[in-house]
Amino acid sequence: MTKKTILQILAVTVALAAKAQSSVLPPQADDTFWHDSIPTEMRQSYIQYGETYQGKSWTSLPWTSFAENKINGNRVNYENLCFDKRRQLAALVMAEIMEGQGRFLPDIINGMGSFCEETWWGIPAHYNKRIPLREQQEVDLFNAETASLIAWTRYMLQTHFDKFSPDLCRRIDREIEQRILKPALTRNYWWKTAGMNWNPWICSNWLTCILISETDERRKTEAIAQIRQATQAFIDAYPDDGGCDEGPGYWDRAAASMFEVLRLLPDFSGDEAKIRRMAQYAYKTYIGHDYCVNFADAHENRSVQQVNIVYPMGLWLNDRTMTQFGAWLGLQKNILQRPAALYDKSGNFPTLGRELFFLRHIRSFMAEEPREPLLSDVWLPNLQIMTARRGNLFLAMKGGTNGESHNHNDVGSFIVYADNEPLLIDPGVGEYTAKTFGRDRYDIWTMQSQYHNLPIINGTCQHDGKQYAAKVLSHREGQLTLDIAPAYPPEAAVASWQRTLSIHRHAVTVTETYKLTECRQPPQLILMTPLRPSVAKGNIKLGSHGISYDGRQLEATVDDISQMLDPVLQKIWGKEMYRIILTVKSTKTNTTIKYTVK
């Protein structure tokens, strides 16, 4: 390729980037759009939210809190302070945009100064201990997200900042340059080729900073080219079924963040059908009553999907099911009267960019018909996840491997909801600590198969690793059969364990057909529930529902594990959780067991 050709390509890319910036960024704060197009009740909600922070001092983040992650594994204390500070800024900025009278500007300007003086915008869990903190320019998730929040603030309020001092925007741009623009461009970070959330989560925020704060056209061109390449790598690495192995909660920062990249690069060309399937995962894993399927590291199983990303993504894809889902979420959360209450929970701290883009479509959103996406049957063959809905029952079952991103040892596990409320559950994950992503991850009880709806075979649980996987034997709508024996290590002495789940209008039936090479102790079948079980021979009552089994084959006992729930798990499930143990009475090595959830 000649030098002339390279220069021509660069010129075209620069022109495209300039076009993208002018056409896709929302109007700035002094534009009449924010007063004329946003309903009065919505504007007032944002203003009232900002008023709760007006006059509040800006926190100086303690070094001792930062150090806790290394000293005792606690990452939450620092994160709470860090995220609250960013929530404060986002609240003030939205209030100023909606009111437009300058009342919140002094606090925002002081906030800009405080953020510029922070040593690092990341969090201790992602801190590279080999680099001194004062020299830390690593790009992690929250370095990038903080940079994006500050960049959006700078863009929206640029006129006001310039009136205060022309140096303010220059200082902001310089900080963004040093903290994200330069290191992201020049370093060969692992996440640039990753098929998980770090890639699009960082790239979407990096791209925002480029379009707003990058002044060097050569660097801008090169950075956008890298983001295109990284985004394509993410799409290529994603399974063809569009499933997110990190779960619906992380979809919000995986495929949803990918959409934010594509929204800012309207000329991006990719596999549209696959991108559409990646979006549809958001409602394919929806249960009802705001619940979502929560396999893997799910901090929440309710209010997982956010209006400010679901609706615009559905609109962008012309997916009516998704736009109606977004409208239903908005109706349930009363977004037209209290949008700030939802904005406050739109991320670890409010996602300013997402909210601004969503509000551009507020009139079409208000005209959309709200509807829950209550799909009857879903099959994701790559992830080996089945969901099925019959009558008042909902079933989800997974195969897959024990080497997936944010994995738990849960191959073959399932959940059952009745009347759109949890009956048999996956506990999810508790409070993140240093141990959660360390070498001792599978010492945590929520990661272990013995605390999922799975068998314990010869006293042995499943093992972590990609090689510990399920084999799909058959699938049809409402029924899935897996051989889960390969998910267990050799000491389980299991030749095959065929697990079939089938759903009918009034029951979910579980059939376990297994062959052991030896039976040192009878298998145990574990069932997890947040409801207090009442056990009688052949029947376990769970509220108005129950589990029936053959008392000649199985003996039922119950462990109360409520004391094991940390605050995060209590927030999800309440203060009670129980482990039902169905112990096989026979020591035969070749047996079929059947039980039914009604």
Coordinates of C-alpha atoms in Angstrom, one line a residue:
M1 CA 0.0 0.0 0.0
T2 CA 1.5 3.4 -1.0
K3 CA 1.9 6.4 1.3
K4 CA -0.7 8.3 -0.8
T5 CA -3.2 5.5 -0.4
I6 CA -2.7 5.4 3.3
L7 CA -3.2 9.2 3.6
Q8 CA -6.4 8.9 1.5
I9 CA -7.8 6.2 3.8
L10 CA -6.9 8.3 6.9
A11 CA -8.6 11.4 5.3
V12 CA -11.8 9.4 4.7
T13 CA -11.8 7.9 8.2
V14 CA -11.3 11.4 9.7
A15 CA -14.2 12.7 7.7
L16 CA -16.4 9.8 8.8
A17 CA -15.5 10.4 12.4
A18 CA -16.4 14.1 12.1
K19 CA -19.6 13.2 10.5
A20 CA -20.4 10.6 13.2
Q21 CA -19.7 13.2 15.9
S22 CA -21.9 15.8 14.4
S23 CA -24.8 13.5 13.6
V24 CA -25.0 11.1 16.6
L25 CA -24.2 13.1 19.7
P26 CA -27.3 14.5 21.5
P27 CA -28.0 18.3 21.7
Q28 CA -26.0 20.2 24.3
A29 CA -27.6 21.6 27.5
D30 CA -28.3 25.0 26.0
D31 CA -30.4 23.5 23.2
T32 CA -34.2 24.1 23.5
F33 CA -34.7 20.4 23.0
W34 CA -34.4 19.7 26.7
H35 CA -37.1 22.2 27.7
D36 CA -39.4 21.7 24.7
S37 CA -39.3 17.9 24.2
I38 CA -39.1 16.4 27.8
P39 CA -42.4 16.3 29.7
T40 CA -42.5 18.6 32.6
E41 CA -43.0 15.9 35.2
M42 CA -39.8 14.1 34.0
R43 CA -37.8 17.3 34.0
Q44 CA -38.9 18.1 37.5
S45 CA -37.9 14.6 38.7
Y46 CA -34.4 15.0 37.5
I47 CA -34.2 18.5 39.1
Q48 CA -35.4 17.2 42.5
Y49 CA -32.9 14.4 42.3
G50 CA -30.1 16.9 41.7
E51 CA -31.3 19.1 44.6
T52 CA -30.6 16.3 47.0
Y53 CA -26.9 16.8 46.2
Q54 CA -26.9 20.6 45.9
G55 CA -24.3 22.1 48.3
K56 CA -22.9 18.8 49.3
S57 CA -19.1 18.6 49.6
W58 CA -17.1 16.4 47.3
T59 CA -15.6 13.3 48.9
S60 CA -11.8 12.8 48.8
L61 CA -11.5 9.1 48.4
P62 CA -9.5 7.5 51.2
W63 CA -6.3 5.7 50.4
T64 CA -6.9 3.4 53.4
S65 CA -10.2 2.3 51.9
F66 CA -8.5 1.7 48.5
A67 CA -5.9 -0.5 50.3
E68 CA -8.6 -2.8 51.9
N69 CA -8.9 -4.9 48.8
K70 CA -5.3 -6.0 49.2
I71 CA -5.3 -6.2 53.0
N72 CA -8.5 -8.0 53.7
G73 CA -10.2 -8.6 50.3
N74 CA -12.9 -6.0 50.8
R75 CA -13.5 -4.1 47.6
V76 CA -17.0 -2.8 48.4
N77 CA -16.1 -0.1 50.9
Y78 CA -14.1 1.9 48.4
E79 CA -16.4 1.2 45.5
N80 CA -19.4 2.5 47.5
L81 CA -17.6 5.8 48.2
C82 CA -16.3 6.0 44.6
F83 CA -19.6 5.2 42.9
D84 CA -21.6 7.6 45.3
K85 CA -19.3 10.4 44.2
R86 CA -20.0 9.7 40.5
R87 CA -23.7 9.4 41.3
Q88 CA -23.5 12.9 42.8
L89 CA -22.0 14.3 39.6
A90 CA -24.5 12.6 37.3
A91 CA -27.5 13.8 39.4
L92 CA -26.3 17.4 39.3
V93 CA -25.6 17.4 35.6
M94 CA -29.0 16.0 34.7
A95 CA -30.6 18.6 37.0
E96 CA -28.7 21.4 35.3
I97 CA -29.6 20.1 31.8
M98 CA -33.3 20.0 32.7
E99 CA -33.5 23.3 34.5
G100 CA -30.9 25.3 32.6
Q101 CA -30.7 28.2 35.1
G102 CA -27.1 27.7 36.3
R103 CA -28.2 26.8 39.8
F104 CA -26.2 23.6 39.8
L105 CA -23.1 24.8 38.0
P106 CA -21.0 25.8 41.0
D107 CA -21.3 22.3 42.5
I108 CA -20.6 20.7 39.1
I109 CA -17.5 22.9 38.5
N110 CA -16.2 22.0 41.9
G111 CA -16.8 18.4 41.2
M112 CA -14.8 18.7 38.0
G113 CA -11.9 20.0 40.1
S114 CA -12.2 17.1 42.6
F115 CA -12.3 14.5 39.8
C116 CA -9.2 16.0 38.1
E117 CA -7.3 15.6 41.4
E118 CA -8.2 11.9 42.0
T119 CA -5.1 9.8 41.6
W120 CA -6.8 7.1 39.5
W121 CA -10.4 6.7 38.3
G122 CA -10.4 2.9 38.5
I123 CA -11.2 0.6 41.4
P124 CA -8.8 -1.4 43.7
A125 CA -9.9 -4.8 42.4
H126 CA -8.5 -3.8 38.9
Y127 CA -5.4 -2.1 40.2
N128 CA -2.1 -3.3 38.6
K129 CA 0.0 -3.8 41.7
R130 CA 3.2 -3.8 39.6
I131 CA 2.8 -0.1 38.8
P132 CA 3.0 2.6 41.5
L133 CA -0.4 4.2 42.1
R134 CA 0.9 7.7 41.3
E135 CA 2.0 6.4 37.9
Q136 CA -1.2 4.3 37.3
Q137 CA -2.6 4.8 33.8
E138 CA -4.1 1.4 33.4
V139 CA -7.5 1.4 31.6
D140 CA -10.0 -0.6 33.6
L141 CA -13.8 -0.6 33.4
F142 CA -14.3 2.3 35.8
N143 CA -11.4 4.4 34.7
A144 CA -13.2 4.3 31.3
E145 CA -16.7 4.8 32.7
T146 CA -15.6 7.7 34.9
A147 CA -13.9 9.3 31.9
S148 CA -17.1 8.9 29.8
L149 CA -19.2 10.5 32.6
I150 CA -16.8 13.5 32.8
A151 CA -16.6 13.7 29.0
W152 CA -20.4 13.8 28.7
T153 CA -20.5 16.5 31.4
R154 CA -17.8 18.5 29.5
Y155 CA -19.7 18.2 26.2
M156 CA -23.2 19.0 27.6
L157 CA -22.0 22.0 29.6
Q158 CA -19.2 23.3 27.4
T159 CA -20.6 26.7 26.9
H160 CA -21.1 27.3 30.6
F161 CA -17.7 25.9 31.4
D162 CA -16.0 28.2 28.9
K163 CA -17.8 31.2 30.4
F164 CA -16.4 30.2 33.8
S165 CA -12.9 29.6 32.4
P166 CA -11.6 28.5 29.0
D167 CA -9.0 26.5 31.0
L168 CA -11.6 24.2 32.5
C169 CA -12.4 22.2 29.3
R170 CA -8.7 22.1 28.5
R171 CA -7.9 20.6 31.9
I172 CA -10.7 18.0 31.5
D173 CA -9.4 17.1 28.1
R174 CA -5.9 16.8 29.4
E175 CA -7.0 14.5 32.2
I176 CA -9.0 12.3 29.8
E177 CA -6.0 12.2 27.4
Q178 CA -3.6 11.0 30.1
R179 CA -6.0 8.6 31.8
I180 CA -7.6 6.9 28.8
L181 CA -6.9 8.3 25.4
K182 CA -3.2 7.7 25.4
P183 CA -2.9 4.4 27.3
A184 CA -5.9 2.8 25.5
L185 CA -4.4 3.7 22.1
T186 CA -0.8 2.7 22.7
R187 CA -1.1 -0.4 24.8
N188 CA -2.0 -3.8 23.6
Y189 CA -4.6 -4.6 26.3
W190 CA -6.0 -8.1 26.5
W191 CA -9.6 -6.8 26.4
K192 CA -9.2 -5.5 22.8
T193 CA -9.7 -9.1 21.6
A194 CA -11.9 -10.4 24.3
G195 CA -15.4 -11.9 23.8
M196 CA -16.7 -10.7 27.2
N197 CA -17.9 -7.5 28.8
W198 CA -14.6 -5.7 29.3
N199 CA -14.2 -5.2 25.5
P200 CA -17.4 -3.3 24.6
W201 CA -17.8 -1.8 28.1
I202 CA -14.4 0.0 27.8
C203 CA -14.6 0.6 24.0
S204 CA -18.0 2.4 24.3
N205 CA -16.6 4.7 26.9
W206 CA -13.3 5.1 25.1
L207 CA -15.2 6.1 21.9
T208 CA -17.2 8.7 23.8
C209 CA -14.0 10.3 25.0
I210 CA -12.5 10.2 21.5
L211 CA -15.5 12.0 19.9
I212 CA -15.6 14.6 22.6
S213 CA -12.1 15.2 23.9
E214 CA -9.6 14.0 21.3
T215 CA -8.1 16.9 19.3
D216 CA -5.4 15.0 17.4
E217 CA -6.9 13.8 14.2
R218 CA -4.3 11.2 13.6
R219 CA -4.8 9.6 17.0
K220 CA -8.5 9.9 16.6
T221 CA -8.4 8.0 13.3
E222 CA -6.2 5.3 14.8
A223 CA -8.2 4.9 18.0
I224 CA -11.5 4.6 16.1
A225 CA -9.9 1.9 13.8
Q226 CA -8.8 0.0 17.0
I227 CA -12.3 0.2 18.4
R228 CA -13.8 -1.1 15.2
Q229 CA -11.4 -4.0 15.3
A230 CA -12.0 -4.7 19.0
T231 CA -15.8 -4.6 18.5
Q232 CA -15.6 -6.9 15.6
A233 CA -13.5 -9.3 17.7
F234 CA -16.2 -9.2 20.4
I235 CA -18.9 -10.0 17.9
D236 CA -16.9 -12.8 16.3
A237 CA -16.2 -14.4 19.7
Y238 CA -19.9 -14.3 20.8
P239 CA -21.8 -17.5 20.3
D240 CA -23.9 -17.7 17.1
D241 CA -27.1 -18.0 19.2
G242 CA -26.5 -14.6 20.6
G243 CA -26.4 -15.9 24.2
C244 CA -24.4 -14.1 26.9
D245 CA -22.6 -16.7 29.0
E246 CA -22.1 -14.0 31.7
G247 CA -25.9 -13.9 32.3
P248 CA -28.6 -11.2 31.7
G249 CA -27.1 -8.8 34.3
Y250 CA -23.8 -8.7 32.4
W251 CA -25.6 -8.5 29.1
D252 CA -26.1 -4.9 30.0
R253 CA -22.4 -4.3 29.7
A254 CA -21.7 -6.8 27.0
A255 CA -24.1 -6.7 23.9
A256 CA -25.7 -3.5 25.2
S257 CA -22.4 -1.7 25.4
M258 CA -21.6 -3.1 21.9
F259 CA -24.7 -1.3 20.8
E260 CA -23.4 1.9 22.3
V261 CA -20.3 1.6 20.1
L262 CA -22.4 0.9 17.0
R263 CA -24.7 3.8 17.8
L264 CA -21.7 6.2 17.8
L265 CA -20.2 4.6 14.6
P266 CA -23.3 4.5 12.3
D267 CA -21.2 3.3 9.3
F268 CA -20.0 0.1 11.2
S269 CA -20.8 -2.9 9.1
G270 CA -21.2 -6.3 10.9
D271 CA -23.3 -9.4 11.0
E272 CA -26.7 -7.8 11.5
A273 CA -28.5 -11.1 12.1
K274 CA -26.1 -12.1 14.8
I275 CA -26.2 -8.6 16.4
R276 CA -30.0 -8.9 16.4
R277 CA -29.7 -12.3 18.2
M278 CA -27.3 -10.7 20.7
A279 CA -29.9 -8.1 21.5
Q280 CA -32.8 -10.6 21.8
Y281 CA -31.1 -12.4 24.6
A282 CA -32.3 -9.6 26.9
Y283 CA -35.9 -10.8 26.5
K284 CA -35.3 -14.4 25.7
T285 CA -34.1 -14.8 29.4
Y286 CA -37.0 -12.8 30.8
I287 CA -39.2 -14.7 33.2
G288 CA -42.0 -12.2 34.2
H289 CA -42.7 -9.8 37.0
D290 CA -39.4 -8.2 36.2
Y291 CA -37.4 -11.4 37.0
C292 CA -34.7 -12.7 34.7
V293 CA -32.9 -16.0 34.5
N294 CA -29.8 -15.6 36.8
F295 CA -27.3 -18.3 36.0
A296 CA -23.6 -17.4 36.8
D297 CA -22.5 -14.2 38.6
A298 CA -25.9 -12.5 38.8
H299 CA -26.0 -9.8 41.5
E300 CA -29.6 -9.3 40.7
N301 CA -32.5 -11.3 39.3
R302 CA -34.9 -8.4 39.2
S303 CA -34.7 -5.0 37.5
V304 CA -31.8 -6.3 35.5
Q305 CA -32.6 -4.7 32.1
Q306 CA -32.7 -0.9 31.9
V307 CA -35.2 1.1 29.9
N308 CA -32.6 3.6 28.8
I309 CA -30.8 0.8 26.8
V310 CA -33.5 -1.7 26.0
Y311 CA -35.8 0.7 24.3
P312 CA -33.2 2.6 22.1
M313 CA -31.6 -0.7 21.1
G314 CA -34.9 -2.2 20.1
L315 CA -35.7 1.0 18.1
W316 CA -32.3 0.9 16.4
L317 CA -32.9 -2.8 15.4
N318 CA -36.6 -2.2 14.6
D319 CA -37.4 -5.0 17.0
R320 CA -40.9 -4.4 18.2
T321 CA -40.7 -7.1 20.9
M322 CA -37.8 -5.2 22.4
T323 CA -39.3 -1.7 22.1
Q324 CA -42.5 -3.0 23.7
F325 CA -40.5 -4.6 26.4
G326 CA -38.7 -1.3 27.0
A327 CA -42.1 0.5 27.2
W328 CA -43.4 -2.2 29.7
L329 CA -40.3 -1.7 31.9
G330 CA -40.9 2.1 31.8
L331 CA -44.6 1.7 32.7
Q332 CA -43.8 -0.6 35.6
K333 CA -41.1 1.7 36.9
N334 CA -43.2 4.8 36.5
I335 CA -40.5 6.4 34.3
L336 CA -42.7 9.3 33.1
Q337 CA -43.3 10.6 36.6
R338 CA -40.1 9.4 38.4
P339 CA -37.4 8.9 35.9
A340 CA -34.6 10.0 38.3
A341 CA -35.4 7.0 40.5
L342 CA -34.6 4.7 37.6
Y343 CA -31.7 6.8 36.4
D344 CA -30.1 6.4 39.9
K345 CA -30.1 2.7 39.3
S346 CA -29.1 2.6 35.7
G347 CA -25.6 1.3 36.5
N348 CA -23.1 1.2 39.3
F349 CA -23.6 4.9 39.1
P350 CA -26.1 6.7 36.7
T351 CA -25.1 6.2 33.0
L352 CA -25.4 9.8 31.8
G353 CA -24.7 9.0 28.1
R354 CA -27.4 6.3 28.0
E355 CA -29.9 8.6 29.6
L356 CA -29.2 11.4 27.1
F357 CA -29.6 9.1 24.1
F358 CA -32.8 7.6 25.5
L359 CA -34.4 11.0 26.1
R360 CA -33.8 11.8 22.4
H361 CA -36.5 9.2 21.7
I362 CA -38.9 10.1 24.5
R363 CA -41.8 11.0 22.3
S364 CA -41.7 7.7 20.4
F365 CA -41.2 5.9 23.7
M366 CA -44.4 7.5 25.1
A367 CA -46.3 6.3 22.0
E368 CA -45.1 2.7 22.2
E369 CA -47.4 -0.1 23.4
P370 CA -46.1 -1.7 26.6
R371 CA -45.9 -5.5 26.6
E372 CA -44.1 -8.2 28.5
P373 CA -42.1 -10.6 26.3
L374 CA -43.5 -13.8 27.8
L375 CA -42.0 -16.2 25.3
S376 CA -43.2 -19.8 25.3
D377 CA -40.0 -21.5 24.3
V378 CA -36.3 -20.5 23.9
W379 CA -33.4 -22.7 22.9
L380 CA -29.8 -21.3 22.8
P381 CA -27.8 -24.2 21.3
N382 CA -24.4 -22.7 21.9
L383 CA -24.9 -21.9 25.5
Q384 CA -27.2 -25.0 25.9
I385 CA -29.9 -23.0 27.7
M386 CA -33.6 -23.9 27.4
T387 CA -36.4 -21.8 28.8
A388 CA -40.1 -22.9 28.6
R389 CA -43.4 -21.5 29.9
R390 CA -46.5 -23.5 30.4
G391 CA -49.5 -22.2 32.3
N392 CA -48.2 -20.6 35.5
L393 CA -44.9 -22.4 35.4
F394 CA -41.6 -21.3 34.0
L395 CA -38.5 -23.5 33.6
A396 CA -34.9 -22.7 32.6
M397 CA -32.2 -25.3 32.4
K398 CA -28.5 -25.0 31.4
G399 CA -25.8 -27.2 30.1
G400 CA -22.7 -25.5 28.8
T401 CA -19.3 -25.8 30.6
N402 CA -17.7 -25.0 33.9
G403 CA -15.3 -22.7 32.1
E404 CA -17.6 -19.9 31.0
S405 CA -17.1 -16.3 31.9
H406 CA -18.2 -15.5 35.5
N407 CA -18.9 -19.2 35.8
H408 CA -20.3 -21.2 38.6
N409 CA -20.0 -25.0 38.7
D410 CA -23.6 -25.4 37.5
V411 CA -23.7 -27.7 34.4
G412 CA -27.2 -29.2 34.2
S413 CA -28.8 -27.0 36.8
F414 CA -32.3 -25.6 36.5
I415 CA -34.7 -23.1 38.0
V416 CA -38.5 -23.2 38.3
Y417 CA -40.7 -20.2 38.9
A418 CA -44.5 -20.4 39.6
D419 CA -46.8 -17.5 39.0
N420 CA -43.7 -15.6 38.0
E421 CA -42.2 -16.0 41.5
P422 CA -39.2 -18.0 42.5
L423 CA -39.7 -21.6 43.6
L424 CA -36.5 -23.5 42.9
I425 CA -33.6 -21.1 42.4
D426 CA -30.0 -20.5 41.5
P427 CA -28.7 -18.5 44.5
G428 CA -26.5 -16.3 42.2
V429 CA -23.5 -14.6 43.7
G430 CA -22.9 -12.6 46.9
E431 CA -20.8 -9.6 47.6
Y432 CA -17.7 -9.4 45.4
T433 CA -14.4 -9.6 47.2
A434 CA -10.8 -10.2 46.1
K435 CA -11.5 -13.9 46.5
T436 CA -14.4 -13.8 44.0
F437 CA -11.9 -13.5 41.1
G438 CA -8.9 -15.2 42.7
R439 CA -7.5 -18.7 42.8
D440 CA -9.9 -19.6 45.6
R441 CA -13.0 -18.6 43.8
Y442 CA -14.6 -22.1 44.0
D443 CA -14.2 -22.2 47.8
I444 CA -17.1 -19.7 47.9
W445 CA -20.3 -21.7 48.5
T446 CA -22.4 -19.9 45.8
M447 CA -19.9 -21.1 43.2
Q448 CA -20.2 -24.8 44.1
S449 CA -22.5 -27.4 42.5
Q450 CA -23.7 -28.6 45.9
Y451 CA -25.5 -25.3 46.3
H452 CA -27.2 -25.6 42.9
N453 CA -30.0 -27.8 41.7
L454 CA -27.7 -30.7 40.9
P455 CA -26.7 -34.2 42.2
I456 CA -23.8 -35.0 44.5
I457 CA -22.3 -38.2 43.2
N458 CA -20.3 -40.5 45.5
G459 CA -19.9 -37.5 47.7
T460 CA -18.3 -35.6 44.8
C461 CA -19.3 -32.2 43.4
Q462 CA -18.6 -30.8 39.9
H463 CA -15.2 -29.4 39.0
D464 CA -14.4 -26.0 37.4
G465 CA -12.8 -25.9 34.0
K466 CA -14.0 -25.8 30.4
Q467 CA -13.5 -29.6 30.0
Y468 CA -16.2 -30.2 32.6
A469 CA -19.2 -29.9 30.3
A470 CA -22.6 -31.3 29.4
K471 CA -23.5 -33.2 26.3
V472 CA -26.9 -32.5 24.8
L473 CA -28.7 -35.8 24.1
S474 CA -32.0 -34.4 22.9
H475 CA -34.0 -31.2 22.8
R476 CA -37.5 -30.3 21.8
E477 CA -39.8 -27.5 23.0
G478 CA -40.4 -27.9 26.7
Q479 CA -37.9 -30.8 27.2
L480 CA -34.1 -31.1 27.4
T481 CA -32.0 -34.1 28.1
L482 CA -28.3 -33.7 29.0
D483 CA -25.6 -36.1 30.0
I484 CA -23.9 -34.2 32.9
A485 CA -21.5 -36.9 33.9
P486 CA -18.6 -35.2 32.1
A487 CA -19.0 -32.2 34.5
Y488 CA -17.8 -34.4 37.4
P489 CA -14.2 -35.4 38.1
P490 CA -13.1 -39.1 38.0
E491 CA -13.6 -39.7 41.8
A492 CA -17.4 -39.3 41.2
A493 CA -17.2 -42.7 39.4
V494 CA -20.1 -41.8 37.1
A495 CA -20.2 -43.3 33.6
S496 CA -23.4 -41.4 32.6
W497 CA -26.0 -39.2 34.2
Q498 CA -28.9 -38.5 31.9
R499 CA -31.0 -35.6 33.3
T500 CA -34.3 -34.9 31.6
L501 CA -36.4 -31.9 32.4
S502 CA -39.9 -31.5 30.8
I503 CA -42.5 -28.9 31.5
H504 CA -46.3 -29.3 31.2
R505 CA -49.1 -27.0 32.0
H506 CA -49.2 -28.0 35.7
A507 CA -45.9 -29.7 36.4
V508 CA -42.2 -29.8 35.8
T509 CA -40.9 -33.4 35.7
V510 CA -37.2 -34.3 36.5
T511 CA -35.9 -37.7 35.4
E512 CA -32.4 -38.8 36.5
T513 CA -31.1 -42.0 34.8
Y514 CA -27.5 -42.8 35.9
K515 CA -24.8 -45.4 35.6
L516 CA -22.0 -45.5 38.2
T517 CA -18.9 -47.6 38.0
E518 CA -19.2 -47.9 41.8
C519 CA -21.5 -46.6 44.5
R520 CA -19.5 -45.7 47.6
Q521 CA -22.4 -43.7 49.0
P522 CA -25.9 -43.0 47.6
P523 CA -26.3 -40.0 45.3
Q524 CA -28.0 -36.9 46.7
L525 CA -30.2 -34.6 44.7
I526 CA -30.0 -30.9 45.8
L527 CA -32.8 -28.4 45.3
M528 CA -32.4 -24.7 46.4
T529 CA -35.4 -22.6 47.5
P530 CA -36.1 -19.3 49.2
L531 CA -39.3 -20.8 50.6
R532 CA -39.5 -22.7 53.9
P533 CA -40.1 -26.3 53.0
S534 CA -42.6 -28.6 54.8
V535 CA -41.6 -32.2 54.4
A536 CA -43.9 -35.2 54.5
K537 CA -43.2 -38.6 53.0
G538 CA -43.5 -38.4 49.2
N539 CA -44.2 -34.6 49.3
I540 CA -42.4 -31.3 50.0
K541 CA -44.7 -28.3 50.3
L542 CA -43.3 -24.9 49.2
G543 CA -46.0 -22.3 49.8
S544 CA -49.0 -23.2 47.6
H545 CA -46.8 -25.4 45.4
G546 CA -44.8 -28.6 46.1
I547 CA -42.5 -31.4 45.0
S548 CA -43.7 -35.0 44.8
Y549 CA -41.4 -37.9 44.9
D550 CA -41.4 -41.7 45.5
G551 CA -40.7 -42.2 49.2
R552 CA -39.5 -45.7 48.5
Q553 CA -36.7 -44.3 46.3
L554 CA -35.8 -41.0 48.1
E555 CA -35.5 -39.6 51.5
A556 CA -36.0 -35.9 52.0
T557 CA -34.2 -33.7 54.5
V558 CA -33.7 -29.9 54.7
D559 CA -30.8 -27.7 55.5
D560 CA -31.5 -24.1 56.6
I561 CA -28.7 -22.1 55.1
S562 CA -30.2 -18.7 55.8
Q563 CA -27.2 -17.7 58.0
M564 CA -24.9 -18.0 54.9
L565 CA -26.6 -15.2 53.1
D566 CA -24.7 -11.9 52.9
P567 CA -26.4 -8.5 52.4
V568 CA -26.4 -8.8 48.6
L569 CA -28.1 -12.2 48.7
Q570 CA -30.6 -11.1 51.3
K571 CA -31.5 -8.2 49.0
I572 CA -32.2 -10.6 46.2
W573 CA -34.0 -13.5 48.0
G574 CA -34.9 -12.2 51.5
K575 CA -33.5 -13.5 54.7
E576 CA -34.3 -17.2 54.2
M577 CA -32.8 -19.9 52.0
Y578 CA -33.0 -23.7 52.2
R579 CA -31.3 -26.6 50.6
I580 CA -33.5 -29.6 50.1
I581 CA -31.6 -32.9 49.9
L582 CA -33.2 -35.9 48.3
T583 CA -31.0 -38.9 49.1
V584 CA -31.3 -42.0 47.1
K585 CA -32.1 -45.0 49.3
S586 CA -30.5 -47.6 47.0
T587 CA -26.8 -48.2 46.4
K588 CA -27.5 -49.7 42.9
T589 CA -25.2 -48.4 40.2
N590 CA -27.8 -48.3 37.5
T591 CA -31.0 -46.5 38.5
T592 CA -33.8 -44.1 37.3
I593 CA -35.3 -41.6 39.7
K594 CA -38.2 -39.3 38.9
Y595 CA -39.7 -36.4 40.9
T596 CA -42.2 -33.6 40.0
V597 CA -42.6 -29.9 40.8
K598 CA -46.3 -29.0 40.8

